Short mmCIF file of C-alpha atoms in Angstrom, two decimals:
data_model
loop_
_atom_site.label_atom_id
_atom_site.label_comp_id
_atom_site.label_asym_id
_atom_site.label_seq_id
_atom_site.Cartn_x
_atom_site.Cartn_y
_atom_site.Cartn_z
CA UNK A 83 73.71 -70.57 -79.00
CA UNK A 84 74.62 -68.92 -82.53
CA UNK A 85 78.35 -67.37 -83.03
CA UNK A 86 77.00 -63.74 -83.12
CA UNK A 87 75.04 -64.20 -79.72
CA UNK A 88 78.56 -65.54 -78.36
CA UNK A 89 80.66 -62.80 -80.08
CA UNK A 90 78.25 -60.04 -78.47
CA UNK A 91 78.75 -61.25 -74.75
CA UNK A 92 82.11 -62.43 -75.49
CA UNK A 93 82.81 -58.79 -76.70
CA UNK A 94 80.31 -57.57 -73.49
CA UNK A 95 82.26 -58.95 -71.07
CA UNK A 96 85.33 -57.86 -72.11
CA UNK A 97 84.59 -53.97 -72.48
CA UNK A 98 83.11 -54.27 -68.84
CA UNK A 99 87.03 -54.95 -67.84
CA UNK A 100 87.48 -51.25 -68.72
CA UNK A 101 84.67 -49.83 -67.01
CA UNK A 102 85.88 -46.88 -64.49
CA UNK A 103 88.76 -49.03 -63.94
CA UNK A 104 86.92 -51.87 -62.39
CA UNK A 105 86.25 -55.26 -63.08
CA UNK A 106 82.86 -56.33 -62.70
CA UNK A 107 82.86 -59.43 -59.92
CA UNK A 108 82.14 -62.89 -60.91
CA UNK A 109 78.63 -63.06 -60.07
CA UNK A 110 77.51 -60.76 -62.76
CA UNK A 111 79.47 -62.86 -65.40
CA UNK A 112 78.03 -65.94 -63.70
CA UNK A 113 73.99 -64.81 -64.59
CA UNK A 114 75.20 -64.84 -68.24
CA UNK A 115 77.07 -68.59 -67.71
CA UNK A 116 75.13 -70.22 -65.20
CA UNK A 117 71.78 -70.00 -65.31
CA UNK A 118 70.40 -72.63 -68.76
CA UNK A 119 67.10 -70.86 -69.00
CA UNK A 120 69.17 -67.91 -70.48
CA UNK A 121 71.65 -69.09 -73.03
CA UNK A 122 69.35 -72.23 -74.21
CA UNK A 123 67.36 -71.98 -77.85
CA UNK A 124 63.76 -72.05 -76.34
CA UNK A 125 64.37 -68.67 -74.18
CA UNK A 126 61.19 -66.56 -73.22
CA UNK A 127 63.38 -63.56 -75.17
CA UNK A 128 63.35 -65.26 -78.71
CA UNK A 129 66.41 -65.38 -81.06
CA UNK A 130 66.64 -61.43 -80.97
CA UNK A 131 68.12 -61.42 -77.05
CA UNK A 132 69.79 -58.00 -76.09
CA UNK A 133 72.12 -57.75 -73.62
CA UNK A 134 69.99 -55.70 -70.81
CA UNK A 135 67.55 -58.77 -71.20
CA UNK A 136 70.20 -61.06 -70.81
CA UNK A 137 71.51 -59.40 -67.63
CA UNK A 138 67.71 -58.87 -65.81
CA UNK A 139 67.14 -62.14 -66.15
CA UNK A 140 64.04 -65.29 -66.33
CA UNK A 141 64.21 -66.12 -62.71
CA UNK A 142 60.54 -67.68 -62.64
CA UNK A 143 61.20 -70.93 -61.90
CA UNK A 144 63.00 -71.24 -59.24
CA UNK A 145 64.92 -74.44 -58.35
CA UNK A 146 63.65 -77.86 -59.78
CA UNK A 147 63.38 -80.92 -57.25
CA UNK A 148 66.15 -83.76 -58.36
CA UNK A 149 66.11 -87.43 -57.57
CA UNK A 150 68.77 -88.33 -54.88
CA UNK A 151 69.71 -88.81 -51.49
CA UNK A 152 66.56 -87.06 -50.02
CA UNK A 153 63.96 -86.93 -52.87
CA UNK A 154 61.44 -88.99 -54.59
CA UNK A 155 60.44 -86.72 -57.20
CA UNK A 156 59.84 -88.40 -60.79
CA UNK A 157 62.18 -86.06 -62.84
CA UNK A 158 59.95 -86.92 -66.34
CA UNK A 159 57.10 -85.76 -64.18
CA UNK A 160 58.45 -82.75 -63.15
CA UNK A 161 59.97 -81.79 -66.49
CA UNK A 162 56.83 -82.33 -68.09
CA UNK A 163 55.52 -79.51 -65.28
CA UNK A 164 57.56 -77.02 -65.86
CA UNK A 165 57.68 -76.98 -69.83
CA UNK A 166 53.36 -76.46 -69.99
CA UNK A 167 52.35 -73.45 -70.44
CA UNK A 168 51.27 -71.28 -67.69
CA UNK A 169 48.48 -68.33 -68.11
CA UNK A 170 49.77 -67.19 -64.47
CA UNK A 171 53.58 -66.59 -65.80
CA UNK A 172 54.50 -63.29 -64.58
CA UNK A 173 58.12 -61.37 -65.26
CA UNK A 174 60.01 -60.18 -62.63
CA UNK A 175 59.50 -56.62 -61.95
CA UNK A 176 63.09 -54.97 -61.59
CA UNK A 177 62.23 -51.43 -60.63
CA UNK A 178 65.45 -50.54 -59.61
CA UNK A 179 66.87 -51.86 -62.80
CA UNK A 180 65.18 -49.70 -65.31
CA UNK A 181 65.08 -50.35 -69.26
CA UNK A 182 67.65 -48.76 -70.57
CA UNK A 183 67.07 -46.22 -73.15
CA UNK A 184 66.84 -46.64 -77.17
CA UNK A 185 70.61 -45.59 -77.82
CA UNK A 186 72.41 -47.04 -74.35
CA UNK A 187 75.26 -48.86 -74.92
CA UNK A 188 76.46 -51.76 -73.74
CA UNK A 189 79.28 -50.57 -72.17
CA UNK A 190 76.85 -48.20 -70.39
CA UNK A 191 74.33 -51.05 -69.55
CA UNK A 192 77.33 -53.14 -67.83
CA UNK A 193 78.57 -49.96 -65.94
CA UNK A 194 74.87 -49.07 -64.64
CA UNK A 195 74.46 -52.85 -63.82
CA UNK A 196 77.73 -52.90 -61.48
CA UNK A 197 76.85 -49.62 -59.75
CA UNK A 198 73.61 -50.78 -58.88
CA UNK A 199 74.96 -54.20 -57.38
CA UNK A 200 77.55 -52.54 -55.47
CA UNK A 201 74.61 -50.27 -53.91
CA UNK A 202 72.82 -53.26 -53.13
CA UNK A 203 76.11 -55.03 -51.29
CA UNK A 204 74.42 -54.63 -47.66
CA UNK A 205 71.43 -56.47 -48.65
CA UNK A 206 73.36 -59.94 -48.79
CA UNK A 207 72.50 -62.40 -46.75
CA UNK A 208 72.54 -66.38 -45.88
CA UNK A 209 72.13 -69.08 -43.37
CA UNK A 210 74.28 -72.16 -43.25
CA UNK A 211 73.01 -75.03 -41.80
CA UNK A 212 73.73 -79.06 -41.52
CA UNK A 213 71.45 -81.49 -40.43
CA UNK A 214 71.74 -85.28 -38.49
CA UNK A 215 74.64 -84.43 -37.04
CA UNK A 216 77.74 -85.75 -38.65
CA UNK A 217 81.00 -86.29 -36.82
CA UNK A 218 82.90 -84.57 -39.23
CA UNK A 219 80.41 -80.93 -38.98
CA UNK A 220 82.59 -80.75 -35.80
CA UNK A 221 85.47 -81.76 -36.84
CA UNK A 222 85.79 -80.42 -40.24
CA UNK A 223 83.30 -77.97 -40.95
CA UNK A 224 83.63 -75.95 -37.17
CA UNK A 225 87.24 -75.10 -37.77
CA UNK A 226 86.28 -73.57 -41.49
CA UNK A 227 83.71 -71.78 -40.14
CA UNK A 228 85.60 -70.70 -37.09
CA UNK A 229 88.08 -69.38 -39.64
CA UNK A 230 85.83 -66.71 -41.26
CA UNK A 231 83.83 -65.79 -38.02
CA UNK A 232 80.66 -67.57 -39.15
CA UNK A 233 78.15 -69.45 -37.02
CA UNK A 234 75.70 -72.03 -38.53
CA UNK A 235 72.47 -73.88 -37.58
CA UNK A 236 72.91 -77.39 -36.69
CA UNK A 237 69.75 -79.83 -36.51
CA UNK A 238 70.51 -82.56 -34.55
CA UNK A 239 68.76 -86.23 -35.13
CA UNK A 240 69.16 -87.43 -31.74
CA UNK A 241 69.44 -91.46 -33.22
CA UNK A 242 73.01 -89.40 -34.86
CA UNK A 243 74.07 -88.84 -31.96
CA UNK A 244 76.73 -91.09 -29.80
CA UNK A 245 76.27 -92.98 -32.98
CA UNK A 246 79.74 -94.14 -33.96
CA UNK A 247 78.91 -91.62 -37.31
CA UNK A 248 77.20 -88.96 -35.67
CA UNK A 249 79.10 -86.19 -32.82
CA UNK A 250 78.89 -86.79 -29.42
CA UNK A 251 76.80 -84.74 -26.70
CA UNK A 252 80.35 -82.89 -25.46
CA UNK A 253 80.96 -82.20 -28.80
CA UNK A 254 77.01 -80.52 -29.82
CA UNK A 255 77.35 -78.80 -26.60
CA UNK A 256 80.65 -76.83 -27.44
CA UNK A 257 79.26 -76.19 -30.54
CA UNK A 258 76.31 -74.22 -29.01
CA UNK A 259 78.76 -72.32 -26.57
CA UNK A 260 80.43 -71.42 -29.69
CA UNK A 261 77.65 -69.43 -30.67
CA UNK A 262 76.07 -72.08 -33.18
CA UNK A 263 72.66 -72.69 -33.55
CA UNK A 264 71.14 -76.19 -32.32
CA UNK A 265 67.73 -77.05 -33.48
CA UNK A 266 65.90 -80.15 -34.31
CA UNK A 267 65.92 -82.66 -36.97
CA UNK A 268 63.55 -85.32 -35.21
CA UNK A 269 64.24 -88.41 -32.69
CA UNK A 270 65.01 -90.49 -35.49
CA UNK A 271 65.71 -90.05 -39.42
CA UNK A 272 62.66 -91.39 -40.67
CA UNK A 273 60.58 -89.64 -43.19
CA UNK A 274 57.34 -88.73 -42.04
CA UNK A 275 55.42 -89.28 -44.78
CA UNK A 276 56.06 -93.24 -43.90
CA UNK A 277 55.61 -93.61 -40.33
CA UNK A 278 52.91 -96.39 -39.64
CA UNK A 279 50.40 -94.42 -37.34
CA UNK A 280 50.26 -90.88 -35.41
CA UNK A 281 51.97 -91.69 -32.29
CA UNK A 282 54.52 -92.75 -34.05
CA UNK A 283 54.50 -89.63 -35.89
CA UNK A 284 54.23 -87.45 -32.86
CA UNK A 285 57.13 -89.42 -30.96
CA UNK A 286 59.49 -88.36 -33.97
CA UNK A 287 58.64 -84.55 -33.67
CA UNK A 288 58.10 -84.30 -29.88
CA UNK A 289 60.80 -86.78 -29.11
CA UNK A 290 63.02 -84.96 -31.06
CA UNK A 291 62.34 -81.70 -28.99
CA UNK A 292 62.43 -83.95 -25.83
CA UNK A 293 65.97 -85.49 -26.20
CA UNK A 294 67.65 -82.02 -27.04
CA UNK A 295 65.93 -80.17 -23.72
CA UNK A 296 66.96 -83.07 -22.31
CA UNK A 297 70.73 -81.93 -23.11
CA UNK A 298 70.09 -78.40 -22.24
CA UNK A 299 69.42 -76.78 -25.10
CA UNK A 300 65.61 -75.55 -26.64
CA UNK A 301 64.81 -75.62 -30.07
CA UNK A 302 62.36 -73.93 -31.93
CA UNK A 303 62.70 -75.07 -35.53
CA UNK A 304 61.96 -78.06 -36.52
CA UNK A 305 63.45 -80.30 -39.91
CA UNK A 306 61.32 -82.74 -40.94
CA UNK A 307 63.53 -86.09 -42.38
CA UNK A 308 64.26 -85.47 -46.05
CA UNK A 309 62.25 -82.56 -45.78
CA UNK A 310 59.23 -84.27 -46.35
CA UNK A 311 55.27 -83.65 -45.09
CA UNK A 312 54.55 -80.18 -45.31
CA UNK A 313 51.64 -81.23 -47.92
CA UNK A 314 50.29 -83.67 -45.17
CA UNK A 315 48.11 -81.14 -42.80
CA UNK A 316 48.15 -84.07 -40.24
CA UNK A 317 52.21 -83.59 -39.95
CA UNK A 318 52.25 -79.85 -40.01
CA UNK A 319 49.56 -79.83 -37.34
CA UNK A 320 51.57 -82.37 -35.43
CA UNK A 321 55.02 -80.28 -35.77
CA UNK A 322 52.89 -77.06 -35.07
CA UNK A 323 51.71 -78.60 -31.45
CA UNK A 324 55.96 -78.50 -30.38
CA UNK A 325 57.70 -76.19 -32.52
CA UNK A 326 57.37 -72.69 -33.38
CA UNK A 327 58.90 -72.98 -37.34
CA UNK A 328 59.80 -75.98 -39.40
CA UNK A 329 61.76 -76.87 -42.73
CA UNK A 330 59.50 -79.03 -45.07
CA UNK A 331 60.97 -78.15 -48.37
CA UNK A 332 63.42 -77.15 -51.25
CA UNK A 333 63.87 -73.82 -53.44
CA UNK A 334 66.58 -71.78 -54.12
CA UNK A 335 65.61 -68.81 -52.13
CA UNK A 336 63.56 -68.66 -49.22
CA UNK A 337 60.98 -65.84 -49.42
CA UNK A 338 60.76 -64.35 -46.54
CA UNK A 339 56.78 -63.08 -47.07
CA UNK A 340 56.57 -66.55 -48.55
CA UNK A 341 55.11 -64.60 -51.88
CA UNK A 342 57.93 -65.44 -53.95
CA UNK A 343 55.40 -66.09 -56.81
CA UNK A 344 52.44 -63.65 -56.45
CA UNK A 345 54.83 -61.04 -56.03
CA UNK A 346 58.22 -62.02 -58.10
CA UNK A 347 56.62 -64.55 -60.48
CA UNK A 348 59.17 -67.07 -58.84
CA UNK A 349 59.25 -70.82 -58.04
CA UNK A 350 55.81 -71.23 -58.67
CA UNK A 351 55.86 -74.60 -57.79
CA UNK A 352 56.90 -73.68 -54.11
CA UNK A 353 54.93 -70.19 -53.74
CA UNK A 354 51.87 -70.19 -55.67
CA UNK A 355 48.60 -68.93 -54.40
CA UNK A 356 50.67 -67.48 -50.78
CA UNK A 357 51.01 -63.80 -50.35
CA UNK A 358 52.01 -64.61 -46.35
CA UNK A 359 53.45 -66.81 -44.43
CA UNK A 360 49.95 -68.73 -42.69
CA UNK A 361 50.07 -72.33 -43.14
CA UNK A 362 46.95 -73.15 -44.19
CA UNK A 363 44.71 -72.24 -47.25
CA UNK A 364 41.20 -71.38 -46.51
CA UNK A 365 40.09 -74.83 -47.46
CA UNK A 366 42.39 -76.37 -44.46
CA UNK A 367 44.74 -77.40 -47.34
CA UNK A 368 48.25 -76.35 -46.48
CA UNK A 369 50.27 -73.63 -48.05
CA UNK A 370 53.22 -74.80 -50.45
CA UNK A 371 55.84 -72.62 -48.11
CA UNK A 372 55.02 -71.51 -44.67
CA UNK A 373 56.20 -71.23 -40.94
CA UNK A 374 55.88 -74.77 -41.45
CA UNK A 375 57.19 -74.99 -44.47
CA UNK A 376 60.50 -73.14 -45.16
CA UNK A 377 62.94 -73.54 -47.95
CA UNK A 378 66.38 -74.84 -48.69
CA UNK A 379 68.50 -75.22 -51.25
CA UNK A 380 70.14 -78.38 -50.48
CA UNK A 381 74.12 -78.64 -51.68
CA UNK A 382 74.29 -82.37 -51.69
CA UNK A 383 70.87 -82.56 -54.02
CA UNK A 384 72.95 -80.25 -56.53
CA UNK A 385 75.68 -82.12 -56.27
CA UNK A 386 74.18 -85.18 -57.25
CA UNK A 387 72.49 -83.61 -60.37
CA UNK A 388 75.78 -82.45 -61.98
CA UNK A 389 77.50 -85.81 -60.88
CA UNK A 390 74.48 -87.21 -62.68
CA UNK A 391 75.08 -84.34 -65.85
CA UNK A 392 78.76 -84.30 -65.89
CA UNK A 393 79.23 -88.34 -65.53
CA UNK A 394 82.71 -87.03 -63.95
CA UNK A 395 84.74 -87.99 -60.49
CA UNK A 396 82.39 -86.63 -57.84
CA UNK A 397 84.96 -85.28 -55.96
CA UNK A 398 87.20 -83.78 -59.05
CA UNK A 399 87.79 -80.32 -60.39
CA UNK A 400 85.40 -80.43 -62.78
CA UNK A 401 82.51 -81.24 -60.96
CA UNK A 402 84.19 -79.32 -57.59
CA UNK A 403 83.85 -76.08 -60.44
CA UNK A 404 80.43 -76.53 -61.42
CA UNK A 405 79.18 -77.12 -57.72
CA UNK A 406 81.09 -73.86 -56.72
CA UNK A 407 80.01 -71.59 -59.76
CA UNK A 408 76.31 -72.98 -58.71
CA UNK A 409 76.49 -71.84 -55.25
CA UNK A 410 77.85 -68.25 -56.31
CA UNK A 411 74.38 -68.17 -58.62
CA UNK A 412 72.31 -69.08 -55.91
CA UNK A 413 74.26 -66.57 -52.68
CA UNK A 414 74.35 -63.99 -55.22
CA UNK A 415 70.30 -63.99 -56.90
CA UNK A 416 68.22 -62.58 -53.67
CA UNK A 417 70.01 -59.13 -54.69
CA UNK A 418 67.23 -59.29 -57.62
CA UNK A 419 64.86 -59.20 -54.78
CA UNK A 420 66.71 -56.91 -51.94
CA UNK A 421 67.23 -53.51 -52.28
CA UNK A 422 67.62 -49.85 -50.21
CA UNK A 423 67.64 -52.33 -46.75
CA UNK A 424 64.42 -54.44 -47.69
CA UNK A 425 65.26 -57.86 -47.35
CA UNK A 426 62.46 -60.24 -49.67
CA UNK A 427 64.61 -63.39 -50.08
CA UNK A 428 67.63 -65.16 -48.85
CA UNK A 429 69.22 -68.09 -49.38
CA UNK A 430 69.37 -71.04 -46.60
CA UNK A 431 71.96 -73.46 -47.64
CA UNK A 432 72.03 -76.94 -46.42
CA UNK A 433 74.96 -79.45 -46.42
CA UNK A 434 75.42 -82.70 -44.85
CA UNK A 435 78.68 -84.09 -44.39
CA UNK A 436 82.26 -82.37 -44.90
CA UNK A 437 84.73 -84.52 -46.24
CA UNK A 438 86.38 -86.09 -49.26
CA UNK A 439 84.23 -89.73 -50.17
CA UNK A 440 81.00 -90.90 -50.84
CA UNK A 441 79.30 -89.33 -53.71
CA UNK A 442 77.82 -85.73 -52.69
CA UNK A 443 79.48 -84.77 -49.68
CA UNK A 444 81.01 -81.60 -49.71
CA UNK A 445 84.93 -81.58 -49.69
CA UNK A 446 86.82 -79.60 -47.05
CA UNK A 447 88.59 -77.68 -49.97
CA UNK A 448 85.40 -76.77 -51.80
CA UNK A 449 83.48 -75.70 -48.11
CA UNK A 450 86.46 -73.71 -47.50
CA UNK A 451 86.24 -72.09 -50.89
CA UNK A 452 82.51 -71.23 -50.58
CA UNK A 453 82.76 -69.48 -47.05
CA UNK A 454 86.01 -67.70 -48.14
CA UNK A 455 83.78 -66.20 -50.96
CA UNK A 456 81.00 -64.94 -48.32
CA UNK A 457 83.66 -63.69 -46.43
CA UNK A 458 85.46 -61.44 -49.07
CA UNK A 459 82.17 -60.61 -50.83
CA UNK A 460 80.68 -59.52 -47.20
CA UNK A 461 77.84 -61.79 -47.02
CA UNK A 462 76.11 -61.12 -43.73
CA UNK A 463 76.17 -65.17 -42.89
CA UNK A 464 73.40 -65.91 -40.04
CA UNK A 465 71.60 -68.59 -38.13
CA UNK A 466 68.18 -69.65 -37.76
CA UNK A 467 67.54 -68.03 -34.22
CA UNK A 468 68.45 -64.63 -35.99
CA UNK A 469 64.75 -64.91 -38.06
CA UNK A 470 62.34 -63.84 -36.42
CA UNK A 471 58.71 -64.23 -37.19
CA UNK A 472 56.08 -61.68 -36.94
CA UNK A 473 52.46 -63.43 -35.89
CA UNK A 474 50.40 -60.63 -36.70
CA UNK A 475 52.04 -60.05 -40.59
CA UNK A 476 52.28 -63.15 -40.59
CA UNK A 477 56.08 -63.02 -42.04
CA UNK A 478 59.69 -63.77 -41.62
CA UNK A 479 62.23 -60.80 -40.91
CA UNK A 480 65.93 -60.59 -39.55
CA UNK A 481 66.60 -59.71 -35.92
CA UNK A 482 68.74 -56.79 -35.16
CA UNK A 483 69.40 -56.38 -39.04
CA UNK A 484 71.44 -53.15 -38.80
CA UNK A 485 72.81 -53.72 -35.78
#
């Protein structure tokens, strides 16, 4: 990035300090510092970038799949992807963030741009969910979320559980009574995609339905191990047959149409060709995100890229920084999508385990930090039981959003 460029938003920034006496909140800043497909040299805007451009963004491609804990994706492969050139690219269409005209300044610019986010604060929304079933999401994460009122969605995988690592039946149960969500993450960890013939494959999914009824409770949402199999149409038939939704898949925002491309020109990697939620293509193929097929954006995956980028203590504040300036990014994007009460996108974000070892856990201080920013930035935090799904539009939407 060339000195002028960093002299105008350096200079940008600071003027919007003075605006009506406000300062604009951190998210705004963070669309100019977070997201690389802005500030690097091969930019879709070219080496003449104005600031408007800067601030509406190049959203398109949504959240690349990293190697780690619960991926297999070739990162050469995938890089490769993304950089061709697409005849399909589409800009996002902002119409409530019209081009400025010829003379604006861009003190004006920054003061429009706060206005309008501030008139968009009610259309902020995420889930929070873990899955297995750590000890430690009862231990460490309930009494954070218990803190700032919050209730997440919890899929168990009943091998977790009475474990020695995993909670214990007592302890899932008060969770539920607590108002938290319990849903299913399978019998038994195993990916899908590996199992060695179909009844093994249907004893995962169905046993993993069976041991939680078993226990009291009744799930309806399914997570497939590693979030793997929603491109098999033998395993989305086969979680179809027990469950009524199902997680089989990664993006940064979870489109609640599932037409995050066709109609945002985003992630087409994860939304191409879907203008609804169905799970098949005409061809019996199925579609990239679905019922079947809903996205995440997994916190552990991110935080093994940047411990991978920074080559810095996993658990330190540099890394603890760069993890928490990510997840502001990704809470605070869907208001490019939401506006006057239509909700098109939210985030879902997944963790794993809460404490302070291993390699991409999530520290107590950092999940503290994270829901303390939903809280005082009114995020509207929900579970998976408040989606509902419409059969005959064949779409998501939020239950009792106003109420």
């Amino acid at each position: 990035m060339n000195i002028h460029f960093s002299v105008i938003v350096a200079l940008a920034l600071t003027l919007s300090l003075m605006i009506n006496g406000n300062i604009i909140s951190s998210n705004i800043a963070s669309a100019v510092l977070l997201n690389d497909n802005l500030l690097s040299s091969n930019n879709d805007f070219g080496e003449n970038i104005d600031l408007w451009s800067l601030f509406r963004g190049d959203y398109q491609q949504g959240e690349k799949e990293e190697e780690g804990e619960d991926s297999e994706i070739n990162l050469d492969e995938e890089n490769n992807r993304s950089s061709n050139n697409d005849d399909a690219k589409k800009e996002f269409v902002f119409d409530y963030l019209p081009s400025p005209p010829q003379q604006q300044s861009e003190q004006q610019q920054l003061s429009e741009l706060y206005t309008r986010q501030q008139n968009t604060a009610d259309d902020k929304y995420v889930v929070v969910m873990f899955d297995r079933g750590y000890q430690n999401i009862f231990s460490t994460a309930k009494p954070i979320l218990d803190k700032y009122g919050f209730k997440a969605t919890i899929f168990i995988a009943c091998d977790y559980i009475e474990s020695g690592k995993g909670m214990n039946w007592d302890q899932v149960r008060q969770l539920y009574i607590d108002g938290h969500d319990i849903q299913s993450h399978g019998s038994e960890h195993t990916r899908l995609t590996e199992v060695q013939s179909y009844d093994q494959l249907d004893s995962i999914v169905s046993g993993g339905k069976e041991c939680l009824e078993e226990q009291g409770f009744t799930p309806t949402v399914f997570q497939a191990p590693y979030n793997k199999g929603g491109d098999d149409p033998t395993i989305v038939d086969t979680i179809s047959k027990y469950f009524d939704l199902a997680f089989t898949g990664h993006s940064e925002l979870m489109f609640l149409n599932c037409d995050g491309w066709e109609n945002f020109g985003y992630d087409k990697k994860n939304y191409y060709g879907t203008t609804d939620c169905k799970p098949f293509f005409s061809d019996g193929t199925p579609t990239p995100t679905n019922k079947f097929g809903i996205k995440e954006w997994s916190h552990d995956r991110v935080h093994y890229k940047i411990n991978k980028d920074l080559k810095a203590d996993p658990y330190g504040p540099e890394v603890s920084e760069a993890l928490f300036d990510k997840f502001v990014q990704v809470v605070n994007d869907q208001r490019y999508f939401n506006k006057n009460g239509e909700i098109n996108a939210i985030p879902i974000i997944g963790y794993h385990e809460i404490r302070s070892d291993g390699e991409i856990s999530t520290t107590p201080e950092l999940f503290d930090r994270e829901m303390e920013y939903l809280y005082e930035n009114e995020f509207k935090v929900i579970t998976m039981e408040d989606l509902g799904y419409d059969q005959y539009q064949e779409r998501f939407h939020i239950k009792n959003m106003h109420a």
